[in-house]
N, CA and C atoms as an extended XYZ file, in Angstrom:
603
Properties=species:S:1:pos:R:3:atomname:S:1:resname:S:1:resid:I:1 pbc="F F F"
N       -12.124       40.527      132.273 N   MET     1
C       -12.175       41.101      130.926 CA  MET     1
C       -10.784       41.516      130.455 C   MET     1
N       -10.043       42.145      131.384 N   ARG     2
C        -8.701       42.568      130.991 CA  ARG     2
C        -7.836       41.356      130.608 C   ARG     2
N        -7.994       40.277      131.389 N   ASN     3
C        -7.198       39.074      131.054 CA  ASN     3
C        -7.582       38.507      129.697 C   ASN     3
N        -8.893       38.543      129.379 N   THR     4
C        -9.353       38.033      128.075 CA  THR     4
C        -8.819       38.888      126.933 C   THR     4
N        -8.869       40.216      127.093 N   ALA     5
C        -8.360       41.117      126.048 CA  ALA     5
C        -6.872       40.926      125.849 C   ALA     5
N        -6.141       40.745      126.949 N   ALA     6
C        -4.693       40.527      126.832 CA  ALA     6
C        -4.389       39.239      126.093 C   ALA     6
N        -5.187       38.201      126.332 N   ALA     7
C        -4.969       36.912      125.652 CA  ALA     7
C        -5.226       37.038      124.174 C   ALA     7
N        -6.260       37.789      123.802 N   VAL     8
C        -6.570       37.991      122.389 CA  VAL     8
C        -5.449       38.719      121.689 C   VAL     8
N        -4.913       39.729      122.346 N   ILE     9
C        -3.819       40.509      121.746 CA  ILE     9
C        -2.598       39.629      121.525 C   ILE     9
N        -2.275       38.783      122.521 N   VAL    10
C        -1.116       37.888      122.397 CA  VAL    10
C        -1.322       36.898      121.258 C   VAL    10
N        -2.546       36.357      121.100 N   PHE    11
C        -2.844       35.382      120.025 CA  PHE    11
C        -2.673       36.023      118.662 C   PHE    11
N        -3.181       37.258      118.487 N   VAL    12
C        -3.069       37.951      117.212 CA  VAL    12
C        -1.604       38.225      116.884 C   VAL    12
N        -0.840       38.636      117.877 N   ALA    13
C         0.574       38.935      117.646 CA  ALA    13
C         1.339       37.686      117.224 C   ALA    13
N         1.040       36.566      117.869 N   CYS    14
C         1.718       35.310      117.520 CA  CYS    14
C         1.363       34.866      116.100 C   CYS    14
N         0.111       35.051      115.701 N   SER    15
C        -0.325       34.658      114.364 CA  SER    15
C         0.394       35.472      113.302 C   SER    15
N         0.540       36.770      113.522 N   MET    16
C         1.241       37.633      112.567 CA  MET    16
C         2.716       37.253      112.467 C   MET    16
N         3.321       36.894      113.590 N   ALA    17
C         4.740       36.514      113.569 CA  ALA    17
C         4.945       35.235      112.791 C   ALA    17
N         4.042       34.267      112.955 N   ILE    18
C         4.162       32.993      112.230 CA  ILE    18
C         3.986       33.219      110.739 C   ILE    18
N         3.033       34.079      110.350 N   ALA    19
C         2.784       34.340      108.933 CA  ALA    19
C         3.988       34.986      108.260 C   ALA    19
N         4.656       35.886      109.013 N   GLN    20
C         5.822       36.558      108.438 CA  GLN    20
C         7.037       35.634      108.346 C   GLN    20
N         7.076       34.589      109.174 N   SER    21
C         8.231       33.685      109.170 CA  SER    21
C         8.159       32.625      108.088 C   SER    21
N         7.028       32.469      107.374 N   VAL    22
C         6.904       31.481      106.308 CA  VAL    22
C         7.765       31.916      105.123 C   VAL    22
N         8.641       31.034      104.565 N   PRO    23
C         9.524       31.428      103.427 CA  PRO    23
C         8.705       31.850      102.225 C   PRO    23
N         9.236       32.837      101.509 N   ARG    24
C         8.561       33.334      100.323 CA  ARG    24
C         8.509       32.287       99.214 C   ARG    24
N         9.449       31.347       99.231 N   THR    25
C         9.465       30.324       98.176 CA  THR    25
C         8.216       29.460       98.226 C   THR    25
N         7.549       29.419       99.381 N   ALA    26
C         6.340       28.609       99.473 CA  ALA    26
C         5.223       29.179       98.635 C   ALA    26
N         5.311       30.486       98.303 N   SER    27
C         4.252       31.105       97.515 CA  SER    27
C         4.376       30.802       96.033 C   SER    27
N         5.476       30.168       95.624 N   ARG    28
C         5.636       29.847       94.225 CA  ARG    28
C         4.642       28.751       93.829 C   ARG    28
N         4.196       28.853       92.612 N   SER    29
C         3.246       27.863       92.135 CA  SER    29
C         3.955       26.542       91.901 C   SER    29
N         3.286       25.408       92.119 N   PRO    30
C         3.929       24.093       91.897 CA  PRO    30
C         4.436       23.922       90.476 C   PRO    30
N         3.729       24.509       89.493 N   ALA    31
C         4.132       24.355       88.095 CA  ALA    31
C         5.497       24.970       87.852 C   ALA    31
N         5.768       26.165       88.463 N   LYS    32
C         7.049       26.825       88.267 CA  LYS    32
C         8.176       26.027       88.914 C   LYS    32
N         7.912       25.470       90.104 N   VAL    33
C         8.936       24.698       90.796 CA  VAL    33
C         9.291       23.455       90.003 C   VAL    33
N         8.276       22.766       89.469 N   VAL    34
C         8.511       21.560       88.682 CA  VAL    34
C         9.260       21.882       87.404 C   VAL    34
N         8.860       22.992       86.729 N   ALA    35
C         9.515       23.387       85.486 CA  ALA    35
C        10.980       23.692       85.715 C   ALA    35
N        11.302       24.353       86.840 N   LYS    36
C        12.685       24.678       87.129 CA  LYS    36
C        13.491       23.420       87.381 C   LYS    36
N        12.898       22.454       88.078 N   ALA    37
C        13.596       21.205       88.362 CA  ALA    37
C        13.869       20.435       87.083 C   ALA    37
N        12.897       20.402       86.170 N   VAL    38
C        13.081       19.694       84.912 CA  VAL    38
C        14.157       20.343       84.073 C   VAL    38
N        14.126       21.686       84.005 N   THR    39
C        15.130       22.422       83.236 CA  THR    39
C        16.525       22.187       83.776 C   THR    39
N        16.639       22.153       85.104 N   LYS    40
C        17.944       21.922       85.707 CA  LYS    40
C        18.455       20.533       85.394 C   LYS    40
N        17.558       19.543       85.390 N   GLY    41
C        17.963       18.180       85.073 CA  GLY    41
C        18.448       18.047       83.653 C   GLY    41
N        17.798       18.732       82.715 N   VAL    42
C        18.211       18.678       81.319 CA  VAL    42
C        19.556       19.356       81.117 C   VAL    42
N        19.762       20.473       81.818 N   ALA    43
C        21.009       21.215       81.653 CA  ALA    43
C        22.199       20.419       82.157 C   ALA    43
N        21.985       19.590       83.220 N   ASN    44
C        23.085       18.826       83.783 CA  ASN    44
C        23.350       17.528       83.044 C   ASN    44
N        22.476       17.158       82.089 N   LYS    45
C        22.654       15.916       81.347 CA  LYS    45
C        23.802       16.065       80.353 C   LYS    45
N        24.797       15.178       80.378 N   PRO    46
C        25.941       15.326       79.471 CA  PRO    46
C        25.536       15.127       78.026 C   PRO    46
N        26.145       15.911       77.138 N   ALA    47
C        25.847       15.808       75.705 CA  ALA    47
C        26.474       14.550       75.144 C   ALA    47
N        25.825       13.909       74.154 N   PRO    48
C        26.397       12.698       73.565 CA  PRO    48
C        27.710       12.987       72.863 C   PRO    48
N        28.617       12.049       72.944 N   ALA    49
C        29.930       12.232       72.330 CA  ALA    49
C        29.822       12.166       70.822 C   ALA    49
N        30.731       12.841       70.139 N   ALA    50
C        30.740       12.812       68.682 CA  ALA    50
C        31.044       11.402       68.206 C   ALA    50
N        30.605       11.110       66.982 N   VAL    51
C        30.765        9.755       66.462 CA  VAL    51
C        32.231        9.365       66.390 C   VAL    51
N        33.107       10.294       65.946 N   HIS    52
C        34.505        9.941       65.776 CA  HIS    52
C        35.243        9.821       67.096 C   HIS    52
N        34.547       10.081       68.238 N   GLN    53
C        35.156        9.927       69.544 CA  GLN    53
C        34.698        8.651       70.242 C   GLN    53
N        33.902        7.823       69.563 N   ILE    54
C        33.390        6.604       70.184 CA  ILE    54
C        34.530        5.670       70.530 C   ILE    54
N        35.437        5.479       69.616 N   ALA    55
C        36.557        4.568       69.841 CA  ALA    55
C        37.834        5.378       70.033 C   ALA    55
N        38.376        5.336       71.257 N   ALA    56
C        39.573        6.120       71.530 CA  ALA    56
C        40.819        5.451       70.984 C   ALA    56
N        40.739        4.170       70.617 N   ASP    57
C        41.910        3.450       70.153 CA  ASP    57
C        42.021        3.421       68.637 C   ASP    57
N        41.281        4.267       67.944 N   GLU    58
C        41.345        4.291       66.485 CA  GLU    58
C        42.728        4.746       66.027 C   GLU    58
N        43.240        4.031       65.053 N   GLN    59
C        44.552        4.344       64.501 CA  GLN    59
C        44.410        4.665       63.019 C   GLN    59
N        45.322        5.447       62.457 N   PRO    60
C        45.291        5.689       60.998 CA  PRO    60
C        45.378        4.367       60.238 C   PRO    60
N        44.604        4.256       59.178 N   LEU    61
C        44.556        3.020       58.411 CA  LEU    61
C        45.727        2.928       57.432 C   LEU    61
N        46.057        1.691       57.075 N   GLY    62
C        47.152        1.451       56.142 CA  GLY    62
C        46.693        1.544       54.703 C   GLY    62
N        47.619        1.411       53.765 N   PRO    63
C        47.279        1.514       52.327 CA  PRO    63
C        46.241        0.483       51.894 C   PRO    63
N        46.301       -0.737       52.427 N   ALA    64
C        45.347       -1.773       52.030 CA  ALA    64
C        43.932       -1.418       52.468 C   ALA    64
N        43.796       -0.940       53.702 N   GLU    65
C        42.473       -0.564       54.194 CA  GLU    65
C        41.935        0.658       53.455 C   GLU    65
N        42.807        1.618       53.161 N   LEU    66
C        42.373        2.810       52.437 CA  LEU    66
C        41.934        2.471       51.014 C   LEU    66
N        42.594        1.474       50.416 N   ALA    67
C        42.190        1.048       49.079 CA  ALA    67
C        40.802        0.425       49.102 C   ALA    67
N        40.503       -0.326       50.155 N   ILE    68
C        39.161       -0.907       50.298 CA  ILE    68
C        38.132        0.198       50.495 C   ILE    68
N        38.484        1.202       51.295 N   ALA    69
C        37.550        2.290       51.583 CA  ALA    69
C        37.130        3.036       50.321 C   ALA    69
N        38.033        3.098       49.339 N   GLU    70
C        37.705        3.795       48.097 CA  GLU    70
C        36.633        3.063       47.289 C   GLU    70
N        36.424        1.785       47.557 N   ARG    71
C        35.457        0.990       46.809 CA  ARG    71
C        34.089        0.932       47.487 C   ARG    71
N        33.971        1.518       48.659 N   VAL    72
C        32.719        1.431       49.420 CA  VAL    72
C        31.664        2.336       48.798 C   VAL    72
N        30.464        1.802       48.618 N   HIS    73
C        29.335        2.600       48.133 CA  HIS    73
C        28.713        3.342       49.320 C   HIS    73
N        28.638        4.646       49.228 N   VAL    74
C        28.089        5.453       50.311 CA  VAL    74
C        26.764        6.074       49.877 C   VAL    74
N        26.063        6.609       50.843 N   GLY    75
C        24.798        7.282       50.550 CA  GLY    75
C        23.620        6.570       51.166 C   GLY    75
N        22.460        6.842       50.615 N   HIS    76
C        21.179        6.294       51.070 CA  HIS    76
C        20.942        4.970       50.352 C   HIS    76
N        21.008        3.857       51.092 N   LEU    77
C        20.946        2.530       50.490 CA  LEU    77
C        19.677        1.804       50.924 C   LEU    77
N        18.676        1.684       50.057 N   PRO    78
C        17.458        0.940       50.396 CA  PRO    78
C        17.748       -0.555       50.496 C   PRO    78
N        17.065       -1.209       51.432 N   CYS    79
C        17.227       -2.643       51.644 CA  CYS    79
C        15.864       -3.329       51.568 C   CYS    79
N        15.864       -4.644       51.729 N   GLU    80
C        14.615       -5.390       51.680 CA  GLU    80
C        13.750       -5.070       52.898 C   GLU    80
N        12.455       -5.357       52.772 N   LEU    81
C        11.478       -5.162       53.850 CA  LEU    81
C        11.389       -3.705       54.294 C   LEU    81
N        11.718       -2.780       53.404 N   GLY    82
C        11.583       -1.363       53.723 CA  GLY    82
C        12.688       -0.788       54.582 C   GLY    82
N        13.689       -1.574       54.899 N   ALA    83
C        14.793       -1.062       55.716 CA  ALA    83
C        15.680       -0.133       54.889 C   ALA    83
N        16.379        0.750       55.577 N   VAL    84
C        17.258        1.725       54.914 CA  VAL    84
C        18.546        1.838       55.724 C   VAL    84
N        19.666        1.889       55.015 N   VAL    85
C        20.967        2.097       55.626 CA  VAL    85
C        21.585        3.340       55.015 C   VAL    85
N        22.100        4.204       55.867 N   HIS    86
C        22.797        5.404       55.382 CA  HIS    86
C        24.264        5.284       55.773 C   HIS    86
N        25.120        5.297       54.776 N   LEU    87
C        26.553        5.128       54.993 CA  LEU    87
C        27.285        6.362       54.490 C   LEU    87
N        28.087        6.961       55.350 N   SER    88
C        28.816        8.176       54.981 CA  SER    88
C        30.269        8.067       55.434 C   SER    88
N        31.160        8.634       54.634 N   ALA    89
C        32.591        8.615       54.957 CA  ALA    89
C        32.913        9.701       55.978 C   ALA    89
N        33.838        9.395       56.862 N   ASP    90
C        34.275       10.352       57.872 CA  ASP    90
C        35.187       11.387       57.216 C   ASP    90
N        34.833       12.666       57.250 N   PRO    91
C        35.681       13.675       56.614 CA  PRO    91
C        36.951       13.973       57.397 C   PRO    91
N        37.012       13.520       58.654 N   VAL    92
C        38.167       13.818       59.497 CA  VAL    92
C        39.194       12.692       59.452 C   VAL    92
N        38.707       11.453       59.538 N   LYS    93
C        39.601       10.297       59.539 CA  LYS    93
C        39.381        9.478       58.274 C   LYS    93
N        40.289        9.546       57.317 N   PRO    94
C        40.121        8.811       56.058 CA  PRO    94
C        39.985        7.309       56.301 C   PRO    94
N        39.044        6.708       55.589 N   GLY    95
C        38.852        5.268       55.666 CA  GLY    95
C        37.783        4.837       56.635 C   GLY    95
N        37.399        5.692       57.552 N   TYR    96
C        36.363        5.360       58.525 CA  TYR    96
C        34.996        5.826       58.014 C   TYR    96
N        33.960        5.119       58.444 N   PHE    97
C        32.609        5.403       57.981 CA  PHE    97
C        31.638        5.420       59.156 C   PHE    97
N        30.566        6.186       58.975 N   THR    98
C        29.459        6.190       59.922 CA  THR    98
C        28.261        5.544       59.251 C   THR    98
N        27.723        4.527       59.888 N   MET    99
C        26.548        3.830       59.359 CA  MET    99
C        25.380        4.043       60.315 C   MET    99
N        24.248        4.452       59.734 N   GLU   100
C        23.053        4.694       60.522 CA  GLU   100
C        21.898        3.856       59.984 C   GLU   100
N        21.204        3.191       60.906 N   THR   101
C        19.979        2.482       60.582 CA  THR   101
C        18.844        3.120       61.369 C   THR   101
N        17.682        2.507       61.306 N   LYS   102
C        16.535        3.067       62.012 CA  LYS   102
C        16.735        3.076       63.511 C   LYS   102
N        17.468        2.115       64.030 N   SER   103
C        17.585        1.968       65.480 CA  SER   103
C        19.014        1.967       66.005 C   SER   103
N        20.008        2.147       65.137 N   ALA   104
C        21.390        2.057       65.623 CA  ALA   104
C        22.315        2.892       64.768 C   ALA   104
N        23.482        3.147       65.331 N   ARG   105
C        24.553        3.858       64.627 CA  ARG   105
C        25.856        3.110       64.877 C   ARG   105
N        26.645        2.928       63.817 N   TYR   106
C        27.870        2.159       63.923 CA  TYR   106
C        29.048        2.962       63.384 C   TYR   106
N        30.204        2.646       63.942 N   ARG   107
C        31.473        3.232       63.507 CA  ARG   107
C        32.225        2.139       62.754 C   ARG   107
N        32.323        2.267       61.443 N   MET   108
C        32.829        1.193       60.600 CA  MET   108
C        34.221        1.510       60.054 C   MET   108
N        35.005        0.453       59.904 N   ALA   109
C        36.339        0.570       59.310 CA  ALA   109
C        36.576       -0.630       58.407 C   ALA   109
N        37.300       -0.464       57.300 N   PRO   110
C        37.535       -1.576       56.377 CA  PRO   110
C        38.449       -2.634       56.972 C   PRO   110
N        38.198       -3.883       56.554 N   VAL   111
C        39.004       -5.026       56.985 CA  VAL   111
C        39.440       -5.788       55.741 C   VAL   111
N        40.707       -6.128       55.668 N   VAL   112
C        41.235       -6.863       54.534 CA  VAL   112
C        40.748       -8.310       54.592 C   VAL   112
N        40.249       -8.838       53.474 N   THR   113
C        39.759      -10.208       53.397 CA  THR   113
C        40.537      -10.985       52.343 C   THR   113
N        40.508      -12.304       52.474 N   SER   114
C        41.220      -13.152       51.516 CA  SER   114
C        40.483      -13.244       50.185 C   SER   114
N        39.167      -12.987       50.203 N   THR   115
C        38.371      -13.077       48.969 CA  THR   115
C        38.360      -11.788       48.174 C   THR   115
N        38.798      -10.700       48.777 N   GLY   116
C        38.777       -9.424       48.088 CA  GLY   116
C        37.452       -8.694       48.200 C   GLY   116
N        36.493       -9.264       48.937 N   ALA   117
C        35.207       -8.595       49.130 CA  ALA   117
C        35.373       -7.384       50.038 C   ALA   117
N        34.517       -6.401       49.857 N   VAL   118
C        34.555       -5.207       50.700 CA  VAL   118
C        33.878       -5.537       52.029 C   VAL   118
N        34.608       -5.381       53.102 N   ARG   119
C        34.104       -5.706       54.435 CA  ARG   119
C        34.407       -4.555       55.386 C   ARG   119
N        33.378       -4.081       56.069 N   LEU   120
C        33.531       -3.058       57.098 CA  LEU   120
C        33.094       -3.644       58.432 C   LEU   120
N        33.768       -3.250       59.494 N   GLU   121
C        33.435       -3.780       60.811 CA  GLU   121
C        33.383       -2.672       61.853 C   GLU   121
N        32.472       -2.844       62.799 N   ASP   122
C        32.446       -2.054       64.025 CA  ASP   122
C        32.831       -3.018       65.140 C   ASP   122
N        34.072       -2.988       65.549 N   ARG   123
C        34.555       -3.979       66.511 CA  ARG   123
C        33.912       -3.810       67.876 C   ARG   123
N        33.513       -2.615       68.200 N   HIS   124
C        32.884       -2.391       69.504 CA  HIS   124
C        31.411       -2.801       69.477 C   HIS   124
N        30.720       -2.501       68.392 N   GLY   125
C        29.301       -2.827       68.301 CA  GLY   125
C        29.024       -4.196       67.730 C   GLY   125
N        30.044       -4.836       67.138 N   GLY   126
C        29.862       -6.169       66.580 CA  GLY   126
C        29.212       -6.192       65.217 C   GLY   126
N        29.063       -5.058       64.566 N   ALA   127
C        28.405       -5.000       63.258 CA  ALA   127
C        29.402       -5.291       62.144 C   ALA   127
N        28.914       -5.970       61.094 N   VAL   128
C        29.723       -6.298       59.919 CA  VAL   128
C        28.920       -5.926       58.684 C   VAL   128
N        29.570       -5.198       57.774 N   TRP   129
C        28.934       -4.791       56.507 CA  TRP   129
C        29.695       -5.461       55.373 C   TRP   129
N        28.992       -6.295       54.601 N   LEU   130
C        29.588       -6.971       53.465 CA  LEU   130
C        29.028       -6.392       52.182 C   LEU   130
N        29.910       -5.929       51.316 N   GLN   131
C        29.499       -5.345       50.040 CA  GLN   131
C        29.919       -6.270       48.909 C   GLN   131
N        28.935       -6.816       48.204 N   LEU   132
C        29.180       -7.662       47.042 CA  LEU   132
C        28.911       -6.858       45.777 C   LEU   132
N        29.037       -7.508       44.635 N   MET   133
C        28.814       -6.798       43.381 CA  MET   133
C        27.374       -6.335       43.233 C   MET   133
N        26.438       -7.200       43.647 N   ASN   134
C        25.023       -6.918       43.379 CA  ASN   134
C        24.217       -6.530       44.608 C   ASN   134
N        24.796       -6.571       45.803 N   LYS   135
C        24.060       -6.183       46.997 CA  LYS   135
C        25.017       -6.077       48.174 C   LYS   135
N        24.504       -5.527       49.269 N   SER   136
C        25.249       -5.465       50.526 CA  SER   136
C        24.343       -5.959       51.644 C   SER   136
N        24.957       -6.362       52.749 N   MET   137
C        24.181       -6.847       53.888 CA  MET   137
C        24.856       -6.425       55.184 C   MET   137
N        24.034       -6.233       56.210 N   LEU   138
C        24.518       -5.823       57.528 CA  LEU   138
C        24.220       -6.937       58.520 C   LEU   138
N        25.233       -7.366       59.250 N   MET   139
C        25.079       -8.439       60.227 CA  MET   139
C        25.639       -8.017       61.574 C   MET   139
N        25.188       -8.701       62.609 N   ASN   140
C        25.700       -8.490       63.957 CA  ASN   140
C        26.382       -9.776       64.407 C   ASN   140
N        27.697       -9.742       64.524 N   GLN   141
C        28.458      -10.938       64.885 CA  GLN   141
C        28.174      -11.385       66.308 C   GLN   141
N        27.968      -10.427       67.208 N   LYS   142
C        27.746      -10.774       68.604 CA  LYS   142
C        26.421      -11.499       68.797 C   LYS   142
N        25.387      -11.055       68.074 N   LEU   143
C        24.063      -11.663       68.210 CA  LEU   143
C        23.831      -12.778       67.206 C   LEU   143
N        24.701      -12.862       66.183 N   GLY   144
C        24.503      -13.866       65.153 CA  GLY   144
C        23.255      -13.606       64.324 C   GLY   144
N        22.974      -12.327       64.048 N   GLN   145
C        21.766      -11.956       63.319 CA  GLN   145
C        22.116      -11.148       62.076 C   GLN   145
N        21.263      -11.284       61.063 N   ARG   146
C        21.360      -10.438       59.878 CA  ARG   146
C        20.396       -9.277       60.070 C   ARG   146
N        20.935       -8.066       60.132 N   LEU   147
C        20.124       -6.887       60.433 CA  LEU   147
C        19.486       -6.278       59.190 C   LEU   147
N        20.135       -6.388       58.052 N   ALA   148
C        19.600       -5.844       56.796 CA  ALA   148
C        20.198       -6.620       55.638 C   ALA   148
N        19.387       -6.829       54.602 N   ASP   149
C        19.858       -7.595       53.447 CA  ASP   149
C        19.355       -6.938       52.170 C   ASP   149
N        19.987       -7.304       51.067 N   ASP   150
C        19.625       -6.771       49.755 CA  ASP   150
C        19.663       -5.244       49.723 C   ASP   150
N        20.655       -4.669       50.385 N   CYS   151
C        20.846       -3.220       50.323 CA  CYS   151
C        21.616       -2.910       49.034 C   CYS   151
N        21.148       -1.926       48.287 N   MET   152
C        21.745       -1.662       46.979 CA  MET   152
C        21.965       -0.172       46.739 C   MET   152
N        23.144        0.104       46.223 N   SER   153
C        23.429        1.425       45.673 CA  SER   153
C        22.967        1.418       44.221 C   SER   153
N        22.921        2.571       43.554 N   PRO   154
C        22.543        2.571       42.134 CA  PRO   154
C        23.415        1.652       41.279 C   PRO   154
N        24.708        1.588       41.584 N   THR   155
C        25.598        0.709       40.819 CA  THR   155
C        25.251       -0.750       41.057 C   THR   155
N        25.013       -1.112       42.309 N   GLN   156
C        24.661       -2.501       42.622 CA  GLN   156
C        23.307       -2.880       42.015 C   GLN   156
N        22.406       -1.932       41.920 N   LEU   157
C        21.099       -2.211       41.322 CA  LEU   157
C        21.252       -2.590       39.847 C   LEU   157
N        22.142       -1.899       39.144 N   ILE   158
C        22.388       -2.219       37.730 CA  ILE   158
C        22.952       -3.632       37.599 C   ILE   158
N        23.907       -3.964       38.471 N   VAL   159
C        24.501       -5.300       38.421 CA  VAL   159
C        23.464       -6.364       38.768 C   VAL   159
N        22.622       -6.070       39.741 N   SER   160
C        21.587       -7.027       40.138 CA  SER   160
C        20.622       -7.304       38.995 C   SER   160
N        20.254       -6.268       38.262 N   GLU   161
C        19.374       -6.455       37.114 CA  GLU   161
C        20.079       -7.264       36.027 C   GLU   161
N        21.391       -7.062       35.886 N   GLY   162
C        22.148       -7.836       34.911 CA  GLY   162
C        22.201       -9.313       35.272 C   GLY   162
N        22.272       -9.626       36.570 N   PHE   163
C        22.289      -11.010       37.018 CA  PHE   163
C        20.962      -11.719       36.699 C   PHE   163
N        19.870      -10.971       36.641 N   LYS   164
C        18.572      -11.597       36.381 CA  LYS   164
C        18.500      -12.150       34.961 C   LYS   164
N        19.108      -11.440       34.021 N   THR   165
C        19.087      -11.895       32.624 CA  THR   165
C        20.300      -12.742       32.270 C   THR   165
N        21.406      -12.542       33.000 N   ASN   166
C        22.632      -13.313       32.759 CA  ASN   166
C        23.194      -13.744       34.115 C   ASN   166
N        22.669      -14.813       34.679 N   PRO   167
C        23.124      -15.257       36.012 CA  PRO   167
C        24.615      -15.529       36.027 C   PRO   167
N        25.204      -15.269       37.170 N   ALA   168
C        26.633      -15.547       37.322 CA  ALA   168
C        26.859      -17.051       37.294 C   ALA   168
N        27.937      -17.510       36.665 N   PRO   169
C        28.198      -18.956       36.579 CA  PRO   169
C        28.505      -19.549       37.943 C   PRO   169
N        28.098      -20.774       38.141 N   ASN   170
C        28.388      -21.511       39.367 CA  ASN   170
C        29.852      -21.926       39.345 C   ASN   170
N        30.581      -21.530       40.371 N   LEU   171
C        32.012      -21.829       40.404 CA  LEU   171
C        32.277      -23.318       40.573 C   LEU   171
N        31.271      -24.079       41.024 N   LEU   172
C        31.449      -25.511       41.225 CA  LEU   172
C        31.176      -26.307       39.957 C   LEU   172
N        30.640      -25.639       38.934 N   GLU   173
C        30.333      -26.324       37.691 CA  GLU   173
C        31.318      -25.886       36.603 C   GLU   173
N        31.708      -26.809       35.726 N   PRO   174
C        32.638      -26.432       34.646 CA  PRO   174
C        31.957      -25.516       33.643 C   PRO   174
N        32.747      -24.675       33.012 N   LEU   175
C        32.214      -23.764       32.012 CA  LEU   175
C        31.775      -24.559       30.779 C   LEU   175
N        30.726      -24.129       30.100 N   PRO   176
C        30.308      -24.836       28.876 CA  PRO   176
C        31.389      -24.766       27.814 C   PRO   176
N        31.456      -25.800       27.002 N   ARG   177
C        32.495      -25.887       25.981 CA  ARG   177
C        31.855      -25.858       24.593 C   ARG   177
N        32.433      -25.083       23.709 N   VAL   178
C        31.976      -24.982       22.320 CA  VAL   178
C        33.159      -25.249       21.425 C   VAL   178
N        33.075      -26.313       20.627 N   GLY   179
C        34.183      -26.653       19.727 CA  GLY   179
C        35.435      -27.016       20.463 C   GLY   179
N        35.265      -27.620       21.661 N   GLY   180
C        36.422      -28.075       22.421 CA  GLY   180
C        37.049      -27.015       23.293 C   GLY   180
N        36.561      -25.777       23.216 N   ALA   181
C        37.131      -24.691       24.019 CA  ALA   181
C        36.101      -24.220       25.029 C   ALA   181
N        36.568      -23.882       26.218 N   ALA   182
C        35.671      -23.377       27.259 CA  ALA   182
C        35.243      -21.968       26.915 C   ALA   182
N        33.943      -21.718       27.141 N   VAL   183
C        33.405      -20.378       26.881 CA  VAL   183
C        33.720      -19.479       28.054 C   VAL   183
N        34.242      -18.314       27.778 N   ALA   184
C        34.572      -17.373       28.848 CA  ALA   184
C        33.309      -16.884       29.512 C   ALA   184
N        33.382      -16.677       30.802 N   SER   185
C        32.219      -16.193       31.533 CA  SER   185
C        31.960      -14.728       31.205 C   SER   185
N        30.711      -14.353       31.306 N   VAL   186
C        30.308      -12.982       31.006 CA  VAL   186
C        30.352      -12.162       32.278 C   VAL   186
N        30.927      -10.989       32.191 N   ASP   187
C        30.970      -10.079       33.333 CA  ASP   187
C        29.628       -9.371       33.442 C   ASP   187
N        28.816       -9.678       34.466 N   PRO   188
C        27.497       -9.049       34.575 CA  PRO   188
C        27.571       -7.540       34.703 C   PRO   188
N        28.609       -7.033       35.394 N   ALA   189
C        28.727       -5.586       35.571 CA  ALA   189
C        28.948       -4.893       34.237 C   ALA   189
N        29.848       -5.484       33.420 N   ALA   190
C        30.111       -4.884       32.115 CA  ALA   190
C        28.892       -4.995       31.213 C   ALA   190
N        28.201       -6.153       31.310 N   LEU   191
C        27.010       -6.332       30.489 CA  LEU   191
C        25.920       -5.351       30.892 C   LEU   191
N        25.752       -5.161       32.206 N   ALA   192
C        24.733       -4.230       32.675 CA  ALA   192
C        25.057       -2.810       32.252 C   ALA   192
N        26.340       -2.453       32.303 N   ALA   193
C        26.744       -1.111       31.881 CA  ALA   193
C        26.477       -0.910       30.403 C   ALA   193
N        26.740       -1.975       29.593 N   GLN   194
C        26.496       -1.877       28.162 CA  GLN   194
C        25.009       -1.755       27.863 C   GLN   194
N        24.180       -2.506       28.607 N   GLN   195
C        22.745       -2.418       28.427 CA  GLN   195
C        22.223       -1.042       28.829 C   GLN   195
N        22.798       -0.493       29.906 N   GLY   196
C        22.357        0.828       30.319 CA  GLY   196
C        22.724        1.890       29.319 C   GLY   196
N        23.910        1.746       28.684 N   ALA   197
C        24.330        2.709       27.671 CA  ALA   197
C        23.429        2.617       26.445 C   ALA   197
N        23.025        1.388       26.082 N   SER   198
C        22.162        1.215       24.926 CA  SER   198
C        20.778        1.789       25.184 C   SER   198
N        20.296        1.607       26.410 N   ALA   199
C        18.965        2.123       26.737 CA  ALA   199
C        18.910        3.635       26.775 C   ALA   199
N        20.072        4.263       27.087 N   SER   200
C        20.077        5.728       27.181 CA  SER   200
C        20.161        6.391       25.824 C   SER   200
N        20.471        5.614       24.753 N   LYS   201
C        20.586        6.223       23.429 CA  LYS   201
C        19.220        6.471       22.830 C   LYS   201
């Protein structure tokens, strides 16, 4: 009997020692441990770089590029098929622009062209923005795709409406002649502006 009682006492003592040696962290609920791990992962995630820091090799633009930048239509530009392009000028670096679409963001800068058209490029992303009198379009040179078309600012919309009633002349066809003299072509932008002024009266 004494041996049995001694064995029981030893078993109880060992059980208490094992219970006290279990780390207190084991008593934490699984939800708290998981939440702490998730929070720690988010805190260690690096913040996205600012847009103007995307390209470290950006240089101040020259007079020709800055002159092109002054002609760029900025703001909320609706495009065909419900697409939308938002173009804003960089307040820190003159001449540079930030372009945002539904799925991408581009860092744009003006490029001098032989035709005089307004052209912006993101050399790193491969995006090209062409601004014509009556519309603008966004293309990806690397993929060879047109990302957005028929994007219009309020000014381009007026010109586009003017083209519907007075189409631009075909440069491959000679101008019509009246009394032996060629008829001067009509400027759709000026005509649209005149029509808009008449409608507002």
